[in-house]
Coordinates of C-alpha atoms and ligand atoms in Angstrom, one line a residue:
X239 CA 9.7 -33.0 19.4
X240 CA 9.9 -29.8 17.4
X241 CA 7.9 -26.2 17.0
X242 CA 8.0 -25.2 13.6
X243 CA 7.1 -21.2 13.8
X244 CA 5.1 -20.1 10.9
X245 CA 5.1 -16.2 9.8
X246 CA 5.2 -15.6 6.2
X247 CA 4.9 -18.6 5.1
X248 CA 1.0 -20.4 5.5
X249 CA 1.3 -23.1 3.9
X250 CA 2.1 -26.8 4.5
X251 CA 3.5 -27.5 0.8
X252 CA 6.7 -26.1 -0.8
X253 CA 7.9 -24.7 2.9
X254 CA 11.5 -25.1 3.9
X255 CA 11.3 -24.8 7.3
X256 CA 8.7 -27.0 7.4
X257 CA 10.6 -29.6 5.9
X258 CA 13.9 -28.8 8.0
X259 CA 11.4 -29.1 10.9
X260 CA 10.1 -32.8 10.4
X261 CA 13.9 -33.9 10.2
X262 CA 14.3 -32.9 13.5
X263 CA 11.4 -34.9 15.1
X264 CA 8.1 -35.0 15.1
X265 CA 5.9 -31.6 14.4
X266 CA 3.9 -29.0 16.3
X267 CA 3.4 -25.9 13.8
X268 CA 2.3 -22.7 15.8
X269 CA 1.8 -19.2 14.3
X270 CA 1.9 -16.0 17.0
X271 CA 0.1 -13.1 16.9
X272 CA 2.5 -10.1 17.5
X273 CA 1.5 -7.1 18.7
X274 CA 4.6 -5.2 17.8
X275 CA 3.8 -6.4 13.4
X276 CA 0.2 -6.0 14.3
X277 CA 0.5 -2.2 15.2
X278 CA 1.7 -1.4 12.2
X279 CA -1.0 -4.0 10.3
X280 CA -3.8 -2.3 8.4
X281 CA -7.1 -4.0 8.6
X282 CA -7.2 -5.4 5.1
X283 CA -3.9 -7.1 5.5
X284 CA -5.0 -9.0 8.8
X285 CA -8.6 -9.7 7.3
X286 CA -7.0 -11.7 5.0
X287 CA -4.1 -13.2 7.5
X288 CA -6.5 -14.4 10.0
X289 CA -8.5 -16.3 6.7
X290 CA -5.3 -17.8 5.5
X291 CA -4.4 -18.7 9.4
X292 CA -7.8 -20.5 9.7
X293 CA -7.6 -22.2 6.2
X294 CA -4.1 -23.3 7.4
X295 CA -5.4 -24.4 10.1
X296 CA -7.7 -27.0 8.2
X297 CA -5.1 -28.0 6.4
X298 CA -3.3 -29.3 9.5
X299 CA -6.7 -30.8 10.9
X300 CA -6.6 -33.4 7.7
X301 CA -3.0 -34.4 8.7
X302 CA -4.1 -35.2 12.1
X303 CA -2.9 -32.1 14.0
X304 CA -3.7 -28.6 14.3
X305 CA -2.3 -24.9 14.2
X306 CA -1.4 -23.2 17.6
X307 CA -1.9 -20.1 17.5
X308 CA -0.9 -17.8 20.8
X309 CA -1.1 -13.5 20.8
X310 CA 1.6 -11.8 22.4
X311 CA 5.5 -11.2 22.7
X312 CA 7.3 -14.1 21.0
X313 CA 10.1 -13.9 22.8
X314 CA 7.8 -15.2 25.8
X315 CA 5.4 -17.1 23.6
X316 CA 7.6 -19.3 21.9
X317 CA 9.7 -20.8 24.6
X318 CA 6.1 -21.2 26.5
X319 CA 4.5 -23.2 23.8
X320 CA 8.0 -25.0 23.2
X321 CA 8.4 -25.6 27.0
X322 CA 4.9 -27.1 27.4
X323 CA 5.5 -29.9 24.3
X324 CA 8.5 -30.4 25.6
X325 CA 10.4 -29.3 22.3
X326 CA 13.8 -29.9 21.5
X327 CA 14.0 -27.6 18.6
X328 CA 12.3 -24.5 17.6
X329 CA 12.6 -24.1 13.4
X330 CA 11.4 -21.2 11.3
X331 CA 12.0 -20.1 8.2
X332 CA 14.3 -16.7 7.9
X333 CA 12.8 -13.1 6.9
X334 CA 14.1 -10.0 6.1
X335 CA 12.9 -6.9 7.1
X336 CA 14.8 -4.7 10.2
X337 CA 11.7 -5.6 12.5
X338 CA 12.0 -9.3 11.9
X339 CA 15.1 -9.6 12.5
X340 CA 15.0 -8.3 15.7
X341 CA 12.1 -10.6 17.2
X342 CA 14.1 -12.9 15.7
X343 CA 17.3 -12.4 16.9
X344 CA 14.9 -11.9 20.6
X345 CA 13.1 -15.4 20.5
X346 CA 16.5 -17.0 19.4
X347 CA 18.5 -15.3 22.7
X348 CA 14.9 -16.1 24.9
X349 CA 15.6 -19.6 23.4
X350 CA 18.4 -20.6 23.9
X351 CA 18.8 -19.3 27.3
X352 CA 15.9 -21.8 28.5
X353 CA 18.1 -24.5 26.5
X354 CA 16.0 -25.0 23.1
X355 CA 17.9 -25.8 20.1
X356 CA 17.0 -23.5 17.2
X357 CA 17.1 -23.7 13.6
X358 CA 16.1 -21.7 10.6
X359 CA 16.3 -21.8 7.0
X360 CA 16.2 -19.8 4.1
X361 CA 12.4 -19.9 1.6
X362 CA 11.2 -16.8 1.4
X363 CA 13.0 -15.9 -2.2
X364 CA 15.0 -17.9 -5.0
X365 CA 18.3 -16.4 -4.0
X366 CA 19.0 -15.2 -0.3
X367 CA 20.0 -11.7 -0.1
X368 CA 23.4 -11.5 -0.1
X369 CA 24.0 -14.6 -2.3
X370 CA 24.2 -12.4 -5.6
X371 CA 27.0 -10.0 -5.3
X372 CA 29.1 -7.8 -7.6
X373 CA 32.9 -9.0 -8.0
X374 CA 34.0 -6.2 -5.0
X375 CA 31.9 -8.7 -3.3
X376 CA 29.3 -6.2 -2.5
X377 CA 24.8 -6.3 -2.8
X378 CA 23.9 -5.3 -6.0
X379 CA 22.2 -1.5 -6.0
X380 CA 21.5 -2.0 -9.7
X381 CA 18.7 -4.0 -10.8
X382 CA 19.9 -4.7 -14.0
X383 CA 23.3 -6.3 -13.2
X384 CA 21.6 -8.3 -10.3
X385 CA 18.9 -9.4 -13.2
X386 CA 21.7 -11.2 -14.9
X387 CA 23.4 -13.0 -12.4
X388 CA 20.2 -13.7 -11.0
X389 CA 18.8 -15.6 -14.4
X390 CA 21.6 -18.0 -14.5
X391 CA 21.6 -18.7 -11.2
X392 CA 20.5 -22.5 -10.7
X393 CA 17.1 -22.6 -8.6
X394 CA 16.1 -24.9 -5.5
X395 CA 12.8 -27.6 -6.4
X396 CA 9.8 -27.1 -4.4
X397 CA 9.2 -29.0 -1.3
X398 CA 6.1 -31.8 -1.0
X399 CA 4.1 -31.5 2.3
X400 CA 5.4 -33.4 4.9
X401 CA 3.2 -36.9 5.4
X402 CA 0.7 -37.1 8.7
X403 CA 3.2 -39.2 10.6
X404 CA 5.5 -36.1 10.8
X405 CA 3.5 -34.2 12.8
X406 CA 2.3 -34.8 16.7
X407 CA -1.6 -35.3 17.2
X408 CA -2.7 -31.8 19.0
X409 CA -5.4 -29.8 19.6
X410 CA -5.6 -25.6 19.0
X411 CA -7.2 -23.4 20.5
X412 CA -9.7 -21.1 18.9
X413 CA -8.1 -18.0 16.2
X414 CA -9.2 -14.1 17.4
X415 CA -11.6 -12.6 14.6
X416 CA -10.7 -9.0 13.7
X417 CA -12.4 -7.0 16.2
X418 CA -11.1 -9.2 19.2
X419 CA -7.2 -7.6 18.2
X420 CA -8.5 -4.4 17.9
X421 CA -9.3 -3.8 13.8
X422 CA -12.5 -3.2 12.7
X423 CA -13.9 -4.6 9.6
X424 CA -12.1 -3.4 6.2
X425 CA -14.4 -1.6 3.8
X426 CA -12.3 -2.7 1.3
X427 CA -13.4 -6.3 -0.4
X428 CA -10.8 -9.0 0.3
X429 CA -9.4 -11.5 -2.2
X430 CA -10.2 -14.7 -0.8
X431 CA -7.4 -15.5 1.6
X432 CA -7.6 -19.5 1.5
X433 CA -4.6 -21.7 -0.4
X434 CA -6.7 -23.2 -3.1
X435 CA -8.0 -19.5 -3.8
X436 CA -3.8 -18.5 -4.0
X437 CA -3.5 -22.0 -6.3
X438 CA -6.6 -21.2 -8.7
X439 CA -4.8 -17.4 -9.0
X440 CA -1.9 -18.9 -10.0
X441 CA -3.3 -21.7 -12.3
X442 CA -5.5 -19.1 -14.3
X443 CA -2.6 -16.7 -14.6
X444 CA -0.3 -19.4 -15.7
X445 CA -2.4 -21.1 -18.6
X446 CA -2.4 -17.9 -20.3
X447 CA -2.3 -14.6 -19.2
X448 CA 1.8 -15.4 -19.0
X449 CA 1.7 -15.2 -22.4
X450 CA 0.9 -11.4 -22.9
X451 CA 2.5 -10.4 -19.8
X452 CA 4.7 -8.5 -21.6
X453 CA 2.2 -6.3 -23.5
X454 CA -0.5 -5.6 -21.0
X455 CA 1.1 -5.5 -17.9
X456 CA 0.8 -2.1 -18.5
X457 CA -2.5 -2.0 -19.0
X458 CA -4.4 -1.7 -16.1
X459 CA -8.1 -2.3 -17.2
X460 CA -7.1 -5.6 -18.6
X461 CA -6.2 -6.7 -15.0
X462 CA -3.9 -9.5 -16.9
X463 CA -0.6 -9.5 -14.0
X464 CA -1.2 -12.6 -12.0
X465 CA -2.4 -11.3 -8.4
X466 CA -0.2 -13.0 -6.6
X467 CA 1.4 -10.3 -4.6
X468 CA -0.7 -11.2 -1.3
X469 CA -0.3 -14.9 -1.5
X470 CA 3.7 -14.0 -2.4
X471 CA 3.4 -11.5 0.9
X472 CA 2.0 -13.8 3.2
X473 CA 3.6 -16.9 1.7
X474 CA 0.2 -19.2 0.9
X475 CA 2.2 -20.0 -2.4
X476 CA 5.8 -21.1 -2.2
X477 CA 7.9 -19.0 -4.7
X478 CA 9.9 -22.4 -5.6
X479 CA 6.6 -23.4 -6.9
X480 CA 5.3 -20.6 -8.4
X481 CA 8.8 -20.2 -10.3
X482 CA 8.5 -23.9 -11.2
X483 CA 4.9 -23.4 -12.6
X484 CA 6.7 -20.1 -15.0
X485 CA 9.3 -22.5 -16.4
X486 CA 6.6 -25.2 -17.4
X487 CA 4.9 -22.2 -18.7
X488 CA 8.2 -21.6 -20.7
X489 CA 8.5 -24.8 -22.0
X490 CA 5.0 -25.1 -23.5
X491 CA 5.3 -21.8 -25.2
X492 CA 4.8 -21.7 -29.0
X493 CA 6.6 -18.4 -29.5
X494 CA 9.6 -16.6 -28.7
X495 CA 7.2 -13.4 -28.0
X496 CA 5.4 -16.1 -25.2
X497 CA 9.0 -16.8 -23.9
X498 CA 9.7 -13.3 -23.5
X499 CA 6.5 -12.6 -21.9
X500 CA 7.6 -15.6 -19.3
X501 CA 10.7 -14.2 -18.4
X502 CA 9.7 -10.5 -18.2
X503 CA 7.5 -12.4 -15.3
X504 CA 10.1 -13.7 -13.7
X505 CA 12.5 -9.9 -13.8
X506 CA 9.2 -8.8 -11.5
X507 CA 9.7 -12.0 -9.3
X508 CA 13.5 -11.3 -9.6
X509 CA 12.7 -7.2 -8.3
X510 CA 10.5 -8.6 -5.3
X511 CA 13.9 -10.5 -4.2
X512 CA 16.6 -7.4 -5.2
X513 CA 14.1 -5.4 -2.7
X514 CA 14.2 -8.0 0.0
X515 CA 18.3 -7.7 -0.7
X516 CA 18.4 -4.2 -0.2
X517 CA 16.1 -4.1 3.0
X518 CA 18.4 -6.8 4.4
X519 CA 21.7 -4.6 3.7
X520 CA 20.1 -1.3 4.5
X521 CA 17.1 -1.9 7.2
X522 CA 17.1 2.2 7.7
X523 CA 15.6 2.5 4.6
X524 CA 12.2 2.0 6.0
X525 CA 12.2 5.6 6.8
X526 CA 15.8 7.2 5.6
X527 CA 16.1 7.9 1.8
X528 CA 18.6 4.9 0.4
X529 CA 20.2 8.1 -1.2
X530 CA 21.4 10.5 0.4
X531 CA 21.2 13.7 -0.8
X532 CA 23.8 16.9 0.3
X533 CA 20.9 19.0 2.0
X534 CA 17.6 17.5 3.2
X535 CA 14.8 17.8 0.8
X536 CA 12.1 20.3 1.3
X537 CA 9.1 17.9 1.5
X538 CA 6.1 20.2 1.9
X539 CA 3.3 19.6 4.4
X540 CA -0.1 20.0 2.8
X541 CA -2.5 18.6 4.8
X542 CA -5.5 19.0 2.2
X543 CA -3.4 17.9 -0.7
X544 CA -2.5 14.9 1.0
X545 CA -6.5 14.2 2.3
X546 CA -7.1 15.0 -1.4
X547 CA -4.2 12.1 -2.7
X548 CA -6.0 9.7 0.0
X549 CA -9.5 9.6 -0.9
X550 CA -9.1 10.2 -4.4
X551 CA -9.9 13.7 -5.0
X552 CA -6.9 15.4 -7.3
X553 CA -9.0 16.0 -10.1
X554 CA -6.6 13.8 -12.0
X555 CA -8.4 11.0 -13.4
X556 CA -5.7 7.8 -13.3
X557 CA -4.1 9.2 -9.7
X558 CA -8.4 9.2 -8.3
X559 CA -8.7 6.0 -10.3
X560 CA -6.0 4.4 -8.6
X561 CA -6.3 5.1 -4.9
X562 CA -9.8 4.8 -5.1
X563 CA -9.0 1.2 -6.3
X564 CA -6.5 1.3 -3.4
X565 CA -9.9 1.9 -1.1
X566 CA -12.4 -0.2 -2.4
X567 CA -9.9 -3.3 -2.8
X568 CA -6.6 -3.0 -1.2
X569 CA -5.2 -3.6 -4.1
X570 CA -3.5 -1.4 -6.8
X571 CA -2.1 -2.2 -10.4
X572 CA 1.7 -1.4 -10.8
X573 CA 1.9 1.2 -13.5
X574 CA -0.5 3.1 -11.4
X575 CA 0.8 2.7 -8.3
X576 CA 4.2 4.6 -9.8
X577 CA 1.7 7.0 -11.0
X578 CA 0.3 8.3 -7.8
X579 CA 3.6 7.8 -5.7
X580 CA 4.9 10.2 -8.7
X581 CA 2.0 12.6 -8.2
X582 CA 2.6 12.4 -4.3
X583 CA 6.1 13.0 -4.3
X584 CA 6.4 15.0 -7.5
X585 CA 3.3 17.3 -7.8
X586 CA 2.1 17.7 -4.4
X587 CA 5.2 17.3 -3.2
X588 CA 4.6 15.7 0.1
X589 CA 7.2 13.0 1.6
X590 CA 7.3 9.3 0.4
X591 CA 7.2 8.5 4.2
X592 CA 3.1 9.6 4.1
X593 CA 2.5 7.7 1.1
X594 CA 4.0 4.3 2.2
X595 CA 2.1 4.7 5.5
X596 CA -1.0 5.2 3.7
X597 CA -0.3 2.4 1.3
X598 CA 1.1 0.2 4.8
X599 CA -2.4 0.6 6.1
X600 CA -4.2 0.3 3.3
X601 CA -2.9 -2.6 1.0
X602 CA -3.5 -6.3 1.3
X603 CA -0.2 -7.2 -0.2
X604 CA 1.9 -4.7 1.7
X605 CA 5.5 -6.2 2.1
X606 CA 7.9 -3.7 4.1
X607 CA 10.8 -4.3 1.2
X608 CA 8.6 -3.8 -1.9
X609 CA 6.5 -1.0 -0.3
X610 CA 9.6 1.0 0.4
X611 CA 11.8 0.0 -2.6
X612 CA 8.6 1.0 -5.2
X613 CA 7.6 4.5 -3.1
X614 CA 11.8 5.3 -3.1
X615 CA 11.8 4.5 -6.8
X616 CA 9.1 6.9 -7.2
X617 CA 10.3 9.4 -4.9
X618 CA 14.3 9.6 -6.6
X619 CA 15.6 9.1 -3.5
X620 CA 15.9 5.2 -3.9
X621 CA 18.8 2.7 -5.4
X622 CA 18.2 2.3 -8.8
X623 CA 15.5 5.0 -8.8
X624 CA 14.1 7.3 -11.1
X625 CA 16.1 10.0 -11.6
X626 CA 14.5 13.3 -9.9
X627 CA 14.3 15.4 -13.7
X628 CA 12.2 12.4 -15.7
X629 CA 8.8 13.4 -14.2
X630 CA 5.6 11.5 -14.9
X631 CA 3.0 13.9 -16.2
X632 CA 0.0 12.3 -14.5
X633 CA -2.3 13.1 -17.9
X634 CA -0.2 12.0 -20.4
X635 CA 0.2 9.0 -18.3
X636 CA -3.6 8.4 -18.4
X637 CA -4.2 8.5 -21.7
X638 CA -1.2 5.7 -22.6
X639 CA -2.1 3.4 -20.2
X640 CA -5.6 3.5 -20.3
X641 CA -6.6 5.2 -23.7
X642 CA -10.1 4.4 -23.3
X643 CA -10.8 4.9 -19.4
X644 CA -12.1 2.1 -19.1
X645 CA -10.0 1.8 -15.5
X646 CA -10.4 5.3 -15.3
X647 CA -14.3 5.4 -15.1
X648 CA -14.1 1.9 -13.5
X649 CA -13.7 3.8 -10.1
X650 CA -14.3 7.3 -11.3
X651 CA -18.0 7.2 -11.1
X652 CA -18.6 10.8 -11.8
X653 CA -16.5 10.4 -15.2
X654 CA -18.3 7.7 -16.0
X655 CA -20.5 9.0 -19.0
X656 CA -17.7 11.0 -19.6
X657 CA -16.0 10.8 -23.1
X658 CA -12.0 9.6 -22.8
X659 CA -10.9 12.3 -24.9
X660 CA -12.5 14.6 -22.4
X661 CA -11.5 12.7 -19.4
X662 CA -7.9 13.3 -20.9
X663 CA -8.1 16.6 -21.3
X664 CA -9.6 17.2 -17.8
X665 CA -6.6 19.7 -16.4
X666 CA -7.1 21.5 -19.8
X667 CA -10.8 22.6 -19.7
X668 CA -12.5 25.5 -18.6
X669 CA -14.4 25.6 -15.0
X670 CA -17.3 25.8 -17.2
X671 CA -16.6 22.8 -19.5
X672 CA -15.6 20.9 -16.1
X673 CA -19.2 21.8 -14.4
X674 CA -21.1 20.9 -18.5
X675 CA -19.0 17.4 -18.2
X676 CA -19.0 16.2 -14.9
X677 CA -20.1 18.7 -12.5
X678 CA -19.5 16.2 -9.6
X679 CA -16.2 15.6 -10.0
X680 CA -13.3 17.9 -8.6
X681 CA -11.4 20.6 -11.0
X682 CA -7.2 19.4 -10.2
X683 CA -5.5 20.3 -7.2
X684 CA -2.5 21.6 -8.4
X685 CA -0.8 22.6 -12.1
X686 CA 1.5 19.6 -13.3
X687 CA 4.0 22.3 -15.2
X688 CA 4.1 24.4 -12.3
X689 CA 4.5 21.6 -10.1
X690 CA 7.5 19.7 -12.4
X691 CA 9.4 23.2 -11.8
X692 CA 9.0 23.1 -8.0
X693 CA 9.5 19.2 -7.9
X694 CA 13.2 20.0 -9.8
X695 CA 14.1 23.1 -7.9
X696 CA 13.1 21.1 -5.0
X697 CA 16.1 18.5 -5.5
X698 CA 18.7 20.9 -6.9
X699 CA 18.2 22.8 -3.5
X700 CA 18.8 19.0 -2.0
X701 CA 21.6 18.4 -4.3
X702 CA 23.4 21.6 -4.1
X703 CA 27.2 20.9 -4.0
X704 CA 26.8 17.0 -4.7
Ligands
FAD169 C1 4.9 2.8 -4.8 C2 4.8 1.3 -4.9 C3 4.5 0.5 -3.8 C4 4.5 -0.9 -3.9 N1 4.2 -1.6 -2.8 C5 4.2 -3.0 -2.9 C6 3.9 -3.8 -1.8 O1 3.6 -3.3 -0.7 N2 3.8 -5.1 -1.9 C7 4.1 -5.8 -3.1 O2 4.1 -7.0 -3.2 N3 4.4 -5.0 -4.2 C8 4.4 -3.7 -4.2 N4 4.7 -2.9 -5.3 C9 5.1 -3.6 -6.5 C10 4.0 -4.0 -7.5 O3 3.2 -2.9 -7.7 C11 3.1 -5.1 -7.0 O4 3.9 -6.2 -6.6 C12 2.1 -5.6 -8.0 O5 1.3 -4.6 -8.5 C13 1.3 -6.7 -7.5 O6 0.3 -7.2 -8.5 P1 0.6 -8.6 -9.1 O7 0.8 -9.6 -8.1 O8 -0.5 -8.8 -10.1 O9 1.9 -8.4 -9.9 P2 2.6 -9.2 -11.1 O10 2.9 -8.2 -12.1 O11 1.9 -10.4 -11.5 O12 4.0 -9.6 -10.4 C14 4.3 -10.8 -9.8 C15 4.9 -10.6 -8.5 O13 6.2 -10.0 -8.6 C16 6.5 -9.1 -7.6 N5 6.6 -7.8 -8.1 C17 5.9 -7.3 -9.2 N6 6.3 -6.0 -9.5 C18 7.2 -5.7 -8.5 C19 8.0 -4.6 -8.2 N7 8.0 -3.5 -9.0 N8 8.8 -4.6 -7.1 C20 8.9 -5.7 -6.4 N9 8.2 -6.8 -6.6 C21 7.4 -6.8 -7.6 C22 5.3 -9.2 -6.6 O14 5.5 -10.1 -5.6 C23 4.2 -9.7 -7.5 O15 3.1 -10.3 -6.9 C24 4.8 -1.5 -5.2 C25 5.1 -0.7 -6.3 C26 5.1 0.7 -6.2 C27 5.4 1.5 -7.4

């Protein structure tokens, strides 16, 4: 008999361990609830865990057996659950972040000391990390190099879901809502956390919002990226699938413009595993800058400015836009998430490490390597990062991306009978054209040239004698 462990991966199809599992014997799948993930777990993020956990758990009901799920330290769990089958073999499937390796490298020792056999296997990404390396044999710290190698790179087929016979008949006992471990209910609204839901996203965005990629995934108010980022996170689509589903999508395009669009899909698909490579190779970078600077920097702490960032309160229409979107759905388009992590780091000029925490708590999709590789991007103090003297201007920025404000007054209500020439010219008015436009809405928090100054002074200070 053999556990198969489930963590980032709920799902019965296109899961390697899974299928490494059934060779083995026959299959008990269990998922553990750890406290040492869930205390750093906002409540959005396990809202929609504990509905993929129970959907999963139907899933197993059909092929005759069910989920166990137990609540505590693995490295006890595990063996227990193992030792009362009477397992041979404990399987899982591999993850990457400095956290996870250690239960893992825990439950492995806790194990194999009560003499279980274990197993694991790689699924989480295309290309392990560490299996795209420069000639000196070292991880890529340059997107763009890693890009090409990881292109041409040939790519492992999905895997079916293993038949009823591979499994053994059990019974589960009953999953702990939210409130029972602790969280209360998120205000934010949840995308529906089932696998169909994760298949339909991923359907929809294929037939044709692939196509344009390219052009709007800029845009936020045309909401045309494909949403994937929790089911990606907590692994309710398989990402040999997914990648499958963007080559069909290749193949029945009628342009080279919808070919391009298809790729520039896949360079985002290709970022989310170049993260997970440099988490692997540098696990400190959870809370160290990847780059070290001479002298530290001189983060400032501004309490206000960073209640302000929070709730949405700058008086800078697209950062308010965006982390009130952050709020109401614990979600966040791309382009904007730069922006705010910009304004954060650059313009308030708080720490990245109160950002991510903020966006750890709050976001659905939050995945430690993507989290810290896109708020170290922002921040300059990443690999491959934006340097610290090309500073976003958070108005200028606004009124490219969303011209109209129609994402802008989406979650702005006080702009929105608010024309968007106005709206882009909000740092530039008078108090008194601010109180005749939208009296309810805050003047900004801080001057954006004043600000750029400090933000470069800030890292020449840090740089001093580099
Ligand atoms: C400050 C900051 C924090 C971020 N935090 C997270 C996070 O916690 N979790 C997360 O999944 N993404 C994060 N991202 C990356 C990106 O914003 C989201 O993946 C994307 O907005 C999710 O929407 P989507 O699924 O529609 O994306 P799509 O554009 O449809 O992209 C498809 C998938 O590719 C991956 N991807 C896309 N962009 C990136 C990127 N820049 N870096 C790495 N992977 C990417 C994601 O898995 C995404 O689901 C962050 C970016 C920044 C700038």
């Amino acid at each position: 008999m053999t556990l198969f462990w489930h963590r980032r991966d709920l799902r019965t199809i296109d899961n390697a361990g899974l299928d490494r599992a059934t060779a083995h014997g026959s299959v008990v799948p269990i998922f553990c609830l750890d406290d040492d993930i869930l205390q750093y777990a906002g409540r959005p993020r396990v809202r929609f865990m504990l509905e993929a956990l129970r959907d999963l758990r139907k899933r197993y009901r059909d092929l005759g057996t069910d989920l166990i799920v137990v609540h505590g330290d693995p490295s006890v769990q595990i063996p227990a659950v193992a030792a009362e089958y009477d397992a041979d073999t404990v399987v899982w499937n591999d993850d990457y972040s400095g956290l996870a390796q250690e239960r893992d490298e825990s439950v492995e020792d806790a194990l194999l000391s009560a003499g279980f056999d274990v197993d694991w296997v790689q699924d989480l990404v295309l290309h392990e990390p560490g299996s795209i390396r420069t000639s000196n044999g070292d991880p890529y710290s340059v997107f763009s190099y890693y890009w090409k190698k990881w292109q041409d790179r040939e790519k492992e087929s999905s895997y079916a879901c293993p038949e009823a016979d591979a499994f053994v008949g059990v019974s589960g006992n009953p999953i702990p809502g939210l409130e029972e471990l602790g969280f209360e209910q998120p205000d934010a609204s949840i995308p529906d956390g089932t696998r169909q839901a994760a298949i339909d996203r991923l359907r929809a965005f294929i037939e044709d919002p692939i196509f344009s990629y390219s052009d709007c995934r800029d845009v936020p108010a045309e909401a045309c990226t494909s949403r994937l980022s929790q089911d990606l996170k907590f692994g309710l689509v398989g990402i040999r699938e997914v990648y499958e589903a963007t080559e069909r999508a290749k193949s029945s395009a009628s342009s080279s413009e919808d070919r391009e669009s298809v790729r520039e899909f896949q360079r985002q698909l290709a970022w989310r595993e170049f993260y997970a490579q440099v988490l692997t190779y540098s696990p400190e970078t959870v809370t160290e800058n990847f780059k070290s600077y001479t002298n530290p920097i001189s983060w400032k702490r501004d309490e206000d400015a960073l209640d302000a960032w929070k709730r949405g309160q700058t008086g800078y229409p697209i950062v308010d836009a965006g982390m009130r979107q952050l709020l109401a759905e614990g979600y966040m388009h791309n382009r904007v998430r730069m922006i705010v992590a910009s304004f954060l780091t650059k313009d308030l000029l708080v720490d990245w490490r109160e950002g991510y925490r903020w966006f750890r708590d709050r976001l659905v999709d939050h995945d430690t390597a993507n989290d810290v590789g896109g708020w170290q991007w922002a921040a300059s103090t990443g690999t491959d990062a934006q340097p610290y003297f090309r500073i976003f201007n958070p108005m200028t920025q606004g009124e490219r991306y969303d011209p109209e404000a129609q994402y802008i007054t989406e979650y702005v209500e006080e702009l929105r009978n608010v024309d968007a020439e106005i709206i882009h010219d909000w740092t530039d008015l008078s108090p008194t054209q601010r109180e005749a436009n939208a009296p309810a809405y805050p003047a900004p928090i801080v001057d954006h040239a004043a600000r750029r100054e400090a933000a470069i002074a800030m890292f020449e200070r840090a740089r001093a004698d580099d």
